[in-house]
mmCIF file with all atom_site columns, C-alpha atoms and ligand atoms in Angstrom:
data_model
loop_
_atom_site.group_PDB
_atom_site.id
_atom_site.type_symbol
_atom_site.label_atom_id
_atom_site.label_alt_id
_atom_site.label_comp_id
_atom_site.label_asym_id
_atom_site.label_entity_id
_atom_site.label_seq_id
_atom_site.pdbx_PDB_ins_code
_atom_site.Cartn_x
_atom_site.Cartn_y
_atom_site.Cartn_z
_atom_site.occupancy
_atom_site.B_iso_or_equiv
_atom_site.pdbx_formal_charge
_atom_site.auth_seq_id
_atom_site.auth_comp_id
_atom_site.auth_asym_id
_atom_site.auth_atom_id
_atom_site.pdbx_PDB_model_num
ATOM   1   C  CA  . MET O 1 1   ? 23.709  -10.732 0.824   1.00 0.00 ? 1   MET O CA  1
ATOM   2   C  CA  . ASP O 1 2   ? 21.843  -12.480 2.855   1.00 0.00 ? 2   ASP O CA  1
ATOM   3   C  CA  . GLN O 1 3   ? 17.958  -11.902 1.921   1.00 0.00 ? 3   GLN O CA  1
ATOM   4   C  CA  . MET O 1 4   ? 15.829  -13.443 4.895   1.00 0.00 ? 4   MET O CA  1
ATOM   5   C  CA  . ALA O 1 5   ? 17.705  -11.581 6.925   1.00 0.00 ? 5   ALA O CA  1
ATOM   6   C  CA  . VAL O 1 6   ? 17.306  -8.255  4.974   1.00 0.00 ? 6   VAL O CA  1
ATOM   7   C  CA  . LEU O 1 7   ? 14.204  -8.972  4.942   1.00 0.00 ? 7   LEU O CA  1
ATOM   8   C  CA  . GLN O 1 8   ? 13.581  -10.164 8.788   1.00 0.00 ? 8   GLN O CA  1
ATOM   9   C  CA  . GLN O 1 9   ? 15.756  -7.105  9.849   1.00 0.00 ? 9   GLN O CA  1
ATOM   10  C  CA  . ILE O 1 10  ? 13.181  -5.059  7.145   1.00 0.00 ? 10  ILE O CA  1
ATOM   11  C  CA  . THR O 1 11  ? 10.420  -6.754  9.333   1.00 0.00 ? 11  THR O CA  1
ATOM   12  C  CA  . GLN O 1 12  ? 11.731  -5.551  12.910  1.00 0.00 ? 12  GLN O CA  1
ATOM   13  C  CA  . TYR O 1 13  ? 12.665  -2.104  11.122  1.00 0.00 ? 13  TYR O CA  1
ATOM   14  C  CA  . ILE O 1 14  ? 8.368   -1.879  10.023  1.00 0.00 ? 14  ILE O CA  1
ATOM   15  C  CA  . ASN O 1 15  ? 7.086   -3.341  13.739  1.00 0.00 ? 15  ASN O CA  1
ATOM   16  C  CA  . GLN O 1 16  ? 9.000   -0.410  15.398  1.00 0.00 ? 16  GLN O CA  1
ATOM   17  C  CA  . LEU O 1 17  ? 7.693   2.380   13.199  1.00 0.00 ? 17  LEU O CA  1
ATOM   18  C  CA  . PHE O 1 18  ? 4.727   1.639   12.569  1.00 0.00 ? 18  PHE O CA  1
ATOM   19  C  CA  . HIS O 1 19  ? 3.562   0.831   16.013  1.00 0.00 ? 19  HIS O CA  1
ATOM   20  C  CA  . GLY O 1 20  ? 0.588   1.733   17.350  1.00 0.00 ? 20  GLY O CA  1
ATOM   21  C  CA  . ASP O 1 21  ? -0.739  3.267   13.431  1.00 0.00 ? 21  ASP O CA  1
ATOM   22  C  CA  . ALA O 1 22  ? -4.803  3.740   13.515  1.00 0.00 ? 22  ALA O CA  1
ATOM   23  C  CA  . SER O 1 23  ? -4.748  5.359   9.912   1.00 0.00 ? 23  SER O CA  1
ATOM   24  C  CA  . GLY O 1 24  ? -4.513  1.871   8.019   1.00 0.00 ? 24  GLY O CA  1
ATOM   25  C  CA  . HIS O 1 25  ? -0.881  2.087   7.487   1.00 0.00 ? 25  HIS O CA  1
ATOM   26  C  CA  . ASP O 1 26  ? -0.216  -0.312  10.158  1.00 0.00 ? 26  ASP O CA  1
ATOM   27  C  CA  . ALA O 1 27  ? 2.635   -2.875  10.004  1.00 0.00 ? 27  ALA O CA  1
ATOM   28  C  CA  . VAL O 1 28  ? 0.452   -5.602  8.304   1.00 0.00 ? 28  VAL O CA  1
ATOM   29  C  CA  . HIS O 1 29  ? -0.617  -3.141  6.115   1.00 0.00 ? 29  HIS O CA  1
ATOM   30  C  CA  . MET O 1 30  ? 3.033   -3.375  5.030   1.00 0.00 ? 30  MET O CA  1
ATOM   31  C  CA  . LYS O 1 31  ? 3.461   -7.226  5.268   1.00 0.00 ? 31  LYS O CA  1
ATOM   32  C  CA  . ARG O 1 32  ? 0.183   -7.667  3.405   1.00 0.00 ? 32  ARG O CA  1
ATOM   33  C  CA  . VAL O 1 33  ? 1.832   -5.363  0.403   1.00 0.00 ? 33  VAL O CA  1
ATOM   34  C  CA  . ALA O 1 34  ? 4.997   -7.486  0.691   1.00 0.00 ? 34  ALA O CA  1
ATOM   35  C  CA  . LYS O 1 35  ? 3.386   -10.027 0.366   1.00 0.00 ? 35  LYS O CA  1
ATOM   36  C  CA  . TRP O 1 36  ? 1.989   -8.807  -2.713  1.00 0.00 ? 36  TRP O CA  1
ATOM   37  C  CA  . ALA O 1 37  ? 4.536   -7.467  -4.004  1.00 0.00 ? 37  ALA O CA  1
ATOM   38  C  CA  . ARG O 1 38  ? 6.656   -10.508 -3.976  1.00 0.00 ? 38  ARG O CA  1
ATOM   39  C  CA  . ARG O 1 39  ? 3.792   -12.125 -5.819  1.00 0.00 ? 39  ARG O CA  1
ATOM   40  C  CA  . LEU O 1 40  ? 3.157   -10.174 -8.540  1.00 0.00 ? 40  LEU O CA  1
ATOM   41  C  CA  . ALA O 1 41  ? 6.656   -10.178 -8.834  1.00 0.00 ? 41  ALA O CA  1
ATOM   42  C  CA  . LEU O 1 42  ? 7.304   -14.304 -8.813  1.00 0.00 ? 42  LEU O CA  1
ATOM   43  C  CA  . ASP O 1 43  ? 3.942   -13.827 -11.909 1.00 0.00 ? 43  ASP O CA  1
ATOM   44  C  CA  . GLU O 1 44  ? 5.722   -10.437 -13.836 1.00 0.00 ? 44  GLU O CA  1
ATOM   45  C  CA  . GLY O 1 45  ? 9.189   -11.191 -14.009 1.00 0.00 ? 45  GLY O CA  1
ATOM   46  C  CA  . GLU O 1 46  ? 10.270  -8.728  -12.448 1.00 0.00 ? 46  GLU O CA  1
ATOM   47  C  CA  . ASP O 1 47  ? 13.197  -9.277  -8.846  1.00 0.00 ? 47  ASP O CA  1
ATOM   48  C  CA  . PRO O 1 48  ? 10.919  -10.712 -6.455  1.00 0.00 ? 48  PRO O CA  1
ATOM   49  C  CA  . PHE O 1 49  ? 13.406  -9.803  -3.879  1.00 0.00 ? 49  PHE O CA  1
ATOM   50  C  CA  . LEU O 1 50  ? 13.587  -5.723  -4.732  1.00 0.00 ? 50  LEU O CA  1
ATOM   51  C  CA  . CYS O 1 51  ? 9.838   -5.764  -5.251  1.00 0.00 ? 51  CYS O CA  1
ATOM   52  C  CA  . GLU O 1 52  ? 9.231   -7.216  -1.762  1.00 0.00 ? 52  GLU O CA  1
ATOM   53  C  CA  . VAL O 1 53  ? 12.082  -4.889  0.325   1.00 0.00 ? 53  VAL O CA  1
ATOM   54  C  CA  . ALA O 1 54  ? 10.266  -1.638  -1.656  1.00 0.00 ? 54  ALA O CA  1
ATOM   55  C  CA  . ALA O 1 55  ? 6.734   -3.060  -0.529  1.00 0.00 ? 55  ALA O CA  1
ATOM   56  C  CA  . TRP O 1 56  ? 7.773   -2.839  2.830   1.00 0.00 ? 56  TRP O CA  1
ATOM   57  C  CA  . LEU O 1 57  ? 9.285   0.828   2.954   1.00 0.00 ? 57  LEU O CA  1
ATOM   58  C  CA  . HIS O 1 58  ? 6.559   2.203   0.378   1.00 0.00 ? 58  HIS O CA  1
ATOM   59  C  CA  . ASP O 1 59  ? 4.835   4.935   3.092   1.00 0.00 ? 59  ASP O CA  1
ATOM   60  C  CA  . VAL O 1 60  ? 8.721   5.284   4.898   1.00 0.00 ? 60  VAL O CA  1
ATOM   61  C  CA  . GLY O 1 61  ? 8.742   9.062   4.253   1.00 0.00 ? 61  GLY O CA  1
ATOM   62  C  CA  . ASP O 1 62  ? 5.169   9.170   3.649   1.00 0.00 ? 62  ASP O CA  1
ATOM   63  C  CA  . TYR O 1 63  ? 4.578   13.228  3.450   1.00 0.00 ? 63  TYR O CA  1
ATOM   64  C  CA  . LYS O 1 64  ? 0.950   12.213  5.773   1.00 0.00 ? 64  LYS O CA  1
ATOM   65  C  CA  . LEU O 1 65  ? 2.766   9.737   7.926   1.00 0.00 ? 65  LEU O CA  1
ATOM   66  C  CA  . PHE O 1 66  ? 5.864   11.587  9.189   1.00 0.00 ? 66  PHE O CA  1
ATOM   67  C  CA  . ARG O 1 67  ? 6.616   15.341  10.398  1.00 0.00 ? 67  ARG O CA  1
ATOM   68  C  CA  . ASP O 1 68  ? 10.176  16.028  8.334   1.00 0.00 ? 68  ASP O CA  1
ATOM   69  C  CA  . PRO O 1 69  ? 9.745   12.946  5.581   1.00 0.00 ? 69  PRO O CA  1
ATOM   70  C  CA  . ALA O 1 70  ? 13.028  14.331  3.775   1.00 0.00 ? 70  ALA O CA  1
ATOM   71  C  CA  . LYS O 1 71  ? 14.913  13.351  7.143   1.00 0.00 ? 71  LYS O CA  1
ATOM   72  C  CA  . VAL O 1 72  ? 13.711  10.063  7.515   1.00 0.00 ? 72  VAL O CA  1
ATOM   73  C  CA  . ILE O 1 73  ? 13.383  9.164   3.841   1.00 0.00 ? 73  ILE O CA  1
ATOM   74  C  CA  . GLU O 1 74  ? 17.170  10.344  4.052   1.00 0.00 ? 74  GLU O CA  1
ATOM   75  C  CA  . GLU O 1 75  ? 17.832  8.140   7.278   1.00 0.00 ? 75  GLU O CA  1
ATOM   76  C  CA  . ARG O 1 76  ? 15.655  5.128   5.406   1.00 0.00 ? 76  ARG O CA  1
ATOM   77  C  CA  . ASN O 1 77  ? 18.400  5.199   2.525   1.00 0.00 ? 77  ASN O CA  1
ATOM   78  C  CA  . GLN O 1 78  ? 21.251  5.271   4.779   1.00 0.00 ? 78  GLN O CA  1
ATOM   79  C  CA  . TRP O 1 79  ? 20.598  1.694   6.551   1.00 0.00 ? 79  TRP O CA  1
ATOM   80  C  CA  . LEU O 1 80  ? 19.583  0.555   3.313   1.00 0.00 ? 80  LEU O CA  1
ATOM   81  C  CA  . PHE O 1 81  ? 23.561  0.614   2.277   1.00 0.00 ? 81  PHE O CA  1
ATOM   82  C  CA  . LYS O 1 82  ? 23.438  -1.192  6.727   1.00 0.00 ? 82  LYS O CA  1
ATOM   83  C  CA  . LEU O 1 83  ? 22.309  -3.919  5.099   1.00 0.00 ? 83  LEU O CA  1
ATOM   84  C  CA  . GLY O 1 84  ? 24.432  -4.392  2.168   1.00 0.00 ? 84  GLY O CA  1
ATOM   85  C  CA  . PHE O 1 85  ? 22.715  -2.623  -0.328  1.00 0.00 ? 85  PHE O CA  1
ATOM   86  C  CA  . SER O 1 86  ? 24.779  -1.170  -3.249  1.00 0.00 ? 86  SER O CA  1
ATOM   87  C  CA  . THR O 1 87  ? 23.935  2.935   -4.796  1.00 0.00 ? 87  THR O CA  1
ATOM   88  C  CA  . LYS O 1 88  ? 22.431  1.530   -7.604  1.00 0.00 ? 88  LYS O CA  1
ATOM   89  C  CA  . GLU O 1 89  ? 19.535  -1.032  -5.082  1.00 0.00 ? 89  GLU O CA  1
ATOM   90  C  CA  . LYS O 1 90  ? 18.686  1.384   -3.691  1.00 0.00 ? 90  LYS O CA  1
ATOM   91  C  CA  . ASP O 1 91  ? 18.046  4.244   -6.041  1.00 0.00 ? 91  ASP O CA  1
ATOM   92  C  CA  . ILE O 1 92  ? 15.921  1.061   -7.673  1.00 0.00 ? 92  ILE O CA  1
ATOM   93  C  CA  . ILE O 1 93  ? 14.592  0.559   -4.237  1.00 0.00 ? 93  ILE O CA  1
ATOM   94  C  CA  . HIS O 1 94  ? 13.980  5.100   -3.983  1.00 0.00 ? 94  HIS O CA  1
ATOM   95  C  CA  . ASP O 1 95  ? 12.145  5.517   -7.347  1.00 0.00 ? 95  ASP O CA  1
ATOM   96  C  CA  . ALA O 1 96  ? 10.153  2.831   -6.387  1.00 0.00 ? 96  ALA O CA  1
ATOM   97  C  CA  . ILE O 1 97  ? 9.171   4.243   -3.040  1.00 0.00 ? 97  ILE O CA  1
ATOM   98  C  CA  . ALA O 1 98  ? 9.139   7.159   -4.648  1.00 0.00 ? 98  ALA O CA  1
ATOM   99  C  CA  . THR O 1 99  ? 6.221   7.083   -7.552  1.00 0.00 ? 99  THR O CA  1
ATOM   100 C  CA  . VAL O 1 100 ? 4.099   5.508   -4.675  1.00 0.00 ? 100 VAL O CA  1
ATOM   101 C  CA  . SER O 1 101 ? 3.866   8.067   -2.657  1.00 0.00 ? 101 SER O CA  1
ATOM   102 C  CA  . PHE O 1 102 ? 3.995   11.529  -4.713  1.00 0.00 ? 102 PHE O CA  1
ATOM   103 C  CA  . SER O 1 103 ? 2.716   9.967   -7.405  1.00 0.00 ? 103 SER O CA  1
ATOM   104 C  CA  . LYS O 1 104 ? -0.576  8.067   -6.696  1.00 0.00 ? 104 LYS O CA  1
ATOM   105 C  CA  . GLY O 1 105 ? -2.444  8.717   -9.742  1.00 0.00 ? 105 GLY O CA  1
ATOM   106 C  CA  . SER O 1 106 ? 0.382   8.817   -12.377 1.00 0.00 ? 106 SER O CA  1
ATOM   107 C  CA  . LEU O 1 107 ? 2.212   6.179   -14.117 1.00 0.00 ? 107 LEU O CA  1
ATOM   108 C  CA  . PRO O 1 108 ? 5.616   4.794   -12.074 1.00 0.00 ? 108 PRO O CA  1
ATOM   109 C  CA  . SER O 1 109 ? 8.267   5.295   -13.790 1.00 0.00 ? 109 SER O CA  1
ATOM   110 C  CA  . SER O 1 110 ? 9.454   1.694   -13.172 1.00 0.00 ? 110 SER O CA  1
ATOM   111 C  CA  . ARG O 1 111 ? 8.036   -1.866  -13.671 1.00 0.00 ? 111 ARG O CA  1
ATOM   112 C  CA  . ILE O 1 112 ? 9.282   -1.917  -9.607  1.00 0.00 ? 112 ILE O CA  1
ATOM   113 C  CA  . GLY O 1 113 ? 7.186   1.194   -8.606  1.00 0.00 ? 113 GLY O CA  1
ATOM   114 C  CA  . ALA O 1 114 ? 4.468   -0.298  -11.119 1.00 0.00 ? 114 ALA O CA  1
ATOM   115 C  CA  . ILE O 1 115 ? 4.566   -3.792  -8.761  1.00 0.00 ? 115 ILE O CA  1
ATOM   116 C  CA  . VAL O 1 116 ? 4.439   -1.955  -6.050  1.00 0.00 ? 116 VAL O CA  1
ATOM   117 C  CA  . GLN O 1 117 ? 2.028   0.532   -6.851  1.00 0.00 ? 117 GLN O CA  1
ATOM   118 C  CA  . ASP O 1 118 ? -0.660  -2.554  -7.747  1.00 0.00 ? 118 ASP O CA  1
ATOM   119 C  CA  . ALA O 1 119 ? 0.200   -4.325  -4.465  1.00 0.00 ? 119 ALA O CA  1
ATOM   120 C  CA  . ASP O 1 120 ? -0.333  -0.903  -1.866  1.00 0.00 ? 120 ASP O CA  1
ATOM   121 C  CA  . ARG O 1 121 ? -3.980  -0.236  -4.449  1.00 0.00 ? 121 ARG O CA  1
ATOM   122 C  CA  . LEU O 1 122 ? -4.977  -3.672  -3.971  1.00 0.00 ? 122 LEU O CA  1
ATOM   123 C  CA  . ASP O 1 123 ? -4.619  -3.584  0.345   1.00 0.00 ? 123 ASP O CA  1
ATOM   124 C  CA  . ALA O 1 124 ? -7.040  -0.830  0.002   1.00 0.00 ? 124 ALA O CA  1
ATOM   125 C  CA  . ILE O 1 125 ? -9.920  -2.897  -1.996  1.00 0.00 ? 125 ILE O CA  1
ATOM   126 C  CA  . GLY O 1 126 ? -11.513 -5.732  -0.771  1.00 0.00 ? 126 GLY O CA  1
ATOM   127 C  CA  . ALA O 1 127 ? -11.828 -7.123  2.421   1.00 0.00 ? 127 ALA O CA  1
ATOM   128 C  CA  . VAL O 1 128 ? -9.205  -5.801  3.716   1.00 0.00 ? 128 VAL O CA  1
ATOM   129 C  CA  . GLY O 1 129 ? -10.199 -2.189  1.629   1.00 0.00 ? 129 GLY O CA  1
ATOM   130 C  CA  . ILE O 1 130 ? -13.483 -2.168  3.577   1.00 0.00 ? 130 ILE O CA  1
ATOM   131 C  CA  . ALA O 1 131 ? -11.696 -2.305  6.881   1.00 0.00 ? 131 ALA O CA  1
ATOM   132 C  CA  . ARG O 1 132 ? -9.215  0.106   6.627   1.00 0.00 ? 132 ARG O CA  1
ATOM   133 C  CA  . ALA O 1 133 ? -11.677 2.763   4.791   1.00 0.00 ? 133 ALA O CA  1
ATOM   134 C  CA  . PHE O 1 134 ? -14.215 2.147   8.287   1.00 0.00 ? 134 PHE O CA  1
ATOM   135 C  CA  . ALA O 1 135 ? -10.566 2.863   10.435  1.00 0.00 ? 135 ALA O CA  1
ATOM   136 C  CA  . PHE O 1 136 ? -9.291  5.732   8.504   1.00 0.00 ? 136 PHE O CA  1
ATOM   137 C  CA  . GLY O 1 137 ? -12.982 6.945   8.860   1.00 0.00 ? 137 GLY O CA  1
ATOM   138 C  CA  . GLY O 1 138 ? -13.687 6.300   12.747  1.00 0.00 ? 138 GLY O CA  1
ATOM   139 C  CA  . ALA O 1 139 ? -9.354  8.269   13.397  1.00 0.00 ? 139 ALA O CA  1
ATOM   140 C  CA  . ASN O 1 140 ? -10.820 10.914  11.302  1.00 0.00 ? 140 ASN O CA  1
ATOM   141 C  CA  . ASN O 1 141 ? -14.254 11.258  13.223  1.00 0.00 ? 141 ASN O CA  1
ATOM   142 C  CA  . GLN O 1 142 ? -16.042 10.672  9.588   1.00 0.00 ? 142 GLN O CA  1
ATOM   143 C  CA  . PRO O 1 143 ? -18.994 8.619   9.768   1.00 0.00 ? 143 PRO O CA  1
ATOM   144 C  CA  . ILE O 1 144 ? -19.807 5.505   8.438   1.00 0.00 ? 144 ILE O CA  1
ATOM   145 C  CA  . TYR O 1 145 ? -22.250 6.800   5.993   1.00 0.00 ? 145 TYR O CA  1
ATOM   146 C  CA  . ASN O 1 146 ? -25.582 10.023  6.722   1.00 0.00 ? 146 ASN O CA  1
ATOM   147 C  CA  . GLU O 1 147 ? -26.974 10.647  3.400   1.00 0.00 ? 147 GLU O CA  1
ATOM   148 C  CA  . ASP O 1 148 ? -24.369 14.310  2.567   1.00 0.00 ? 148 ASP O CA  1
ATOM   149 C  CA  . GLY O 1 149 ? -22.136 12.628  0.376   1.00 0.00 ? 149 GLY O CA  1
ATOM   150 C  CA  . LEU O 1 150 ? -19.890 12.711  3.413   1.00 0.00 ? 150 LEU O CA  1
ATOM   151 C  CA  . GLY O 1 151 ? -19.618 9.120   4.997   1.00 0.00 ? 151 GLY O CA  1
ATOM   152 C  CA  . SER O 1 152 ? -16.832 6.056   4.944   1.00 0.00 ? 152 SER O CA  1
ATOM   153 C  CA  . ILE O 1 153 ? -18.849 4.870   2.260   1.00 0.00 ? 153 ILE O CA  1
ATOM   154 C  CA  . ASP O 1 154 ? -18.495 7.505   -0.059  1.00 0.00 ? 154 ASP O CA  1
ATOM   155 C  CA  . HIS O 1 155 ? -14.301 7.163   -0.169  1.00 0.00 ? 155 HIS O CA  1
ATOM   156 C  CA  . PHE O 1 156 ? -16.151 3.508   -2.254  1.00 0.00 ? 156 PHE O CA  1
ATOM   157 C  CA  . HIS O 1 157 ? -17.372 6.000   -5.245  1.00 0.00 ? 157 HIS O CA  1
ATOM   158 C  CA  . GLU O 1 158 ? -14.484 8.888   -5.263  1.00 0.00 ? 158 GLU O CA  1
ATOM   159 C  CA  . LYS O 1 159 ? -11.452 6.217   -5.377  1.00 0.00 ? 159 LYS O CA  1
ATOM   160 C  CA  . LEU O 1 160 ? -12.178 2.535   -4.562  1.00 0.00 ? 160 LEU O CA  1
ATOM   161 C  CA  . LEU O 1 161 ? -14.073 1.390   -7.184  1.00 0.00 ? 161 LEU O CA  1
ATOM   162 C  CA  . ARG O 1 162 ? -12.290 3.124   -9.471  1.00 0.00 ? 162 ARG O CA  1
ATOM   163 C  CA  . LEU O 1 163 ? -8.963  1.391   -8.530  1.00 0.00 ? 163 LEU O CA  1
ATOM   164 C  CA  . LYS O 1 164 ? -9.081  -1.717  -10.313 1.00 0.00 ? 164 LYS O CA  1
ATOM   165 C  CA  . LYS O 1 165 ? -9.360  0.023   -14.211 1.00 0.00 ? 165 LYS O CA  1
ATOM   166 C  CA  . GLN O 1 166 ? -5.167  1.666   -12.341 1.00 0.00 ? 166 GLN O CA  1
ATOM   167 C  CA  . MET O 1 167 ? -3.464  -1.769  -12.221 1.00 0.00 ? 167 MET O CA  1
ATOM   168 C  CA  . ASN O 1 168 ? -0.298  -1.576  -13.676 1.00 0.00 ? 168 ASN O CA  1
ATOM   169 C  CA  . THR O 1 169 ? 0.360   -5.381  -13.790 1.00 0.00 ? 169 THR O CA  1
ATOM   170 C  CA  . GLU O 1 170 ? -1.756  -8.274  -15.547 1.00 0.00 ? 170 GLU O CA  1
ATOM   171 C  CA  . SER O 1 171 ? -2.053  -10.032 -12.573 1.00 0.00 ? 171 SER O CA  1
ATOM   172 C  CA  . GLY O 1 172 ? -3.031  -6.888  -10.568 1.00 0.00 ? 172 GLY O CA  1
ATOM   173 C  CA  . ARG O 1 173 ? -6.099  -5.986  -13.234 1.00 0.00 ? 173 ARG O CA  1
ATOM   174 C  CA  . ILE O 1 174 ? -6.671  -9.737  -11.834 1.00 0.00 ? 174 ILE O CA  1
ATOM   175 C  CA  . GLU O 1 175 ? -6.465  -9.712  -8.459  1.00 0.00 ? 175 GLU O CA  1
ATOM   176 C  CA  . ALA O 1 176 ? -8.239  -6.452  -8.509  1.00 0.00 ? 176 ALA O CA  1
ATOM   177 C  CA  . GLU O 1 177 ? -11.064 -7.367  -9.948  1.00 0.00 ? 177 GLU O CA  1
ATOM   178 C  CA  . LYS O 1 178 ? -11.764 -10.250 -7.639  1.00 0.00 ? 178 LYS O CA  1
ATOM   179 C  CA  . ARG O 1 179 ? -11.638 -7.672  -4.569  1.00 0.00 ? 179 ARG O CA  1
ATOM   180 C  CA  . HIS O 1 180 ? -13.443 -5.385  -6.656  1.00 0.00 ? 180 HIS O CA  1
ATOM   181 C  CA  . GLN O 1 181 ? -16.791 -7.674  -6.893  1.00 0.00 ? 181 GLN O CA  1
ATOM   182 C  CA  . PHE O 1 182 ? -16.678 -8.429  -3.491  1.00 0.00 ? 182 PHE O CA  1
ATOM   183 C  CA  . MET O 1 183 ? -16.421 -4.676  -2.327  1.00 0.00 ? 183 MET O CA  1
ATOM   184 C  CA  . LEU O 1 184 ? -19.334 -4.408  -4.938  1.00 0.00 ? 184 LEU O CA  1
ATOM   185 C  CA  . HIS O 1 185 ? -21.266 -7.508  -3.654  1.00 0.00 ? 185 HIS O CA  1
ATOM   186 C  CA  . PHE O 1 186 ? -20.424 -5.554  0.001   1.00 0.00 ? 186 PHE O CA  1
ATOM   187 C  CA  . LEU O 1 187 ? -22.279 -2.032  -0.875  1.00 0.00 ? 187 LEU O CA  1
ATOM   188 C  CA  . GLU O 1 188 ? -25.075 -4.255  -2.570  1.00 0.00 ? 188 GLU O CA  1
ATOM   189 C  CA  . GLU O 1 189 ? -26.018 -4.947  1.336   1.00 0.00 ? 189 GLU O CA  1
ATOM   190 C  CA  . PHE O 1 190 ? -24.938 -1.331  2.948   1.00 0.00 ? 190 PHE O CA  1
ATOM   191 C  CA  . HIS O 1 191 ? -27.678 -0.232  1.115   1.00 0.00 ? 191 HIS O CA  1
ATOM   192 C  CA  . ARG O 1 192 ? -30.463 -2.345  1.245   1.00 0.00 ? 192 ARG O CA  1
ATOM   193 C  CA  . GLU O 1 193 ? -29.510 -2.964  5.388   1.00 0.00 ? 193 GLU O CA  1
ATOM   194 C  CA  . GLN O 1 194 ? -30.750 1.163   5.691   1.00 0.00 ? 194 GLN O CA  1
HETATM 195 P  P1  . ADP H 2 .   ? -2.049  4.812   1.043   1.00 0.00 ? 201 ADP H P1  1
HETATM 196 O  O1  . ADP H 2 .   ? -2.088  3.599   0.988   1.00 0.00 ? 201 ADP H O1  1
HETATM 197 O  O2  . ADP H 2 .   ? -2.169  5.019   -0.548  1.00 0.00 ? 201 ADP H O2  1
HETATM 198 O  O3  . ADP H 2 .   ? -0.824  5.935   1.642   1.00 0.00 ? 201 ADP H O3  1
HETATM 199 P  P2  . ADP H 2 .   ? -4.211  7.225   1.604   1.00 0.00 ? 201 ADP H P2  1
HETATM 200 O  O4  . ADP H 2 .   ? -3.700  7.399   2.805   1.00 0.00 ? 201 ADP H O4  1
HETATM 201 O  O5  . ADP H 2 .   ? -4.831  7.103   0.844   1.00 0.00 ? 201 ADP H O5  1
HETATM 202 O  O6  . ADP H 2 .   ? -4.096  5.415   0.704   1.00 0.00 ? 201 ADP H O6  1
HETATM 203 O  O7  . ADP H 2 .   ? -5.696  5.155   2.330   1.00 0.00 ? 201 ADP H O7  1
HETATM 204 C  C1  . ADP H 2 .   ? -5.005  5.132   3.704   1.00 0.00 ? 201 ADP H C1  1
HETATM 205 C  C2  . ADP H 2 .   ? -5.783  4.120   3.991   1.00 0.00 ? 201 ADP H C2  1
HETATM 206 O  O8  . ADP H 2 .   ? -7.877  4.667   3.733   1.00 0.00 ? 201 ADP H O8  1
HETATM 207 C  C3  . ADP H 2 .   ? -6.123  3.134   2.590   1.00 0.00 ? 201 ADP H C3  1
HETATM 208 O  O9  . ADP H 2 .   ? -7.436  1.190   2.346   1.00 0.00 ? 201 ADP H O9  1
HETATM 209 C  C4  . ADP H 2 .   ? -7.782  4.022   1.953   1.00 0.00 ? 201 ADP H C4  1
HETATM 210 O  O10 . ADP H 2 .   ? -9.003  2.939   1.054   1.00 0.00 ? 201 ADP H O10 1
HETATM 211 C  C5  . ADP H 2 .   ? -8.193  4.701   3.184   1.00 0.00 ? 201 ADP H C5  1
HETATM 212 N  N1  . ADP H 2 .   ? -9.418  6.533   3.152   1.00 0.00 ? 201 ADP H N1  1
HETATM 213 C  C6  . ADP H 2 .   ? -7.750  7.767   2.633   1.00 0.00 ? 201 ADP H C6  1
HETATM 214 N  N2  . ADP H 2 .   ? -9.166  8.393   2.260   1.00 0.00 ? 201 ADP H N2  1
HETATM 215 C  C7  . ADP H 2 .   ? -10.571 7.838   3.197   1.00 0.00 ? 201 ADP H C7  1
HETATM 216 C  C8  . ADP H 2 .   ? -11.630 8.901   2.931   1.00 0.00 ? 201 ADP H C8  1
HETATM 217 N  N3  . ADP H 2 .   ? -11.954 10.031  2.621   1.00 0.00 ? 201 ADP H N3  1
HETATM 218 N  N4  . ADP H 2 .   ? -12.602 8.458   3.504   1.00 0.00 ? 201 ADP H N4  1
HETATM 219 C  C9  . ADP H 2 .   ? -12.300 6.468   4.188   1.00 0.00 ? 201 ADP H C9  1
HETATM 220 N  N5  . ADP H 2 .   ? -11.562 6.393   3.895   1.00 0.00 ? 201 ADP H N5  1
HETATM 221 C  C10 . ADP H 2 .   ? -9.813  6.325   3.906   1.00 0.00 ? 201 ADP H C10 1
HETATM 222 NI NI1 . NI  H 3 .   ? 0.337   1.975   1.762   1.00 0.00 ? 202 NI  H NI1 1
#
């Protein structure tokens, strides 16, 4: 299999599918998750290509983003066959994505799922995570901050500051720690300015 050519086709497919998304799930989210999944895979001794492919596709069929997730997932799996993946590889990719999408709070069933989940979580924290939180807030008519605890700032305490403890891999934890410190610094400044 020509891995470069396959990745190029996947990039095109994702760029089309997520074009115009303003909820934080645009094609550059997929690109960053793919890049970090490859990087974590290399550090963790997992297959970088399969991790990258699963990461590119991890939001294809997410129930929040598609009206008929089952249909999208079926199409995605058929398309993997057309690209030349074997049934075994398709299953590995499918299972990794299913864990990332459906049980964000629980432990993934495979190392590849663990890596993609870590890469996805990394994209929710740090500088990019901050930008995504406010973009999500804007797209959902949520205030930046108010005193009744319903603004995007509250999402940091409810979720984002907890993510570093939930990382699966050692290299993911190291990167998450850096991003965590950056968010703490941001929050300190934000509250100082009120
Ligand atoms: P995933 O990428 O795992 O599908 P989500 O759909 O939960 O993640 O979130 C997408 C992005 O939107 C993330 O960056 C997340 O932090 C942000 N987000 C989700 N819920 C909220 C919220 N209530 N307020 C602000 N940001 C949010
Ligand atoms: Ni995602």
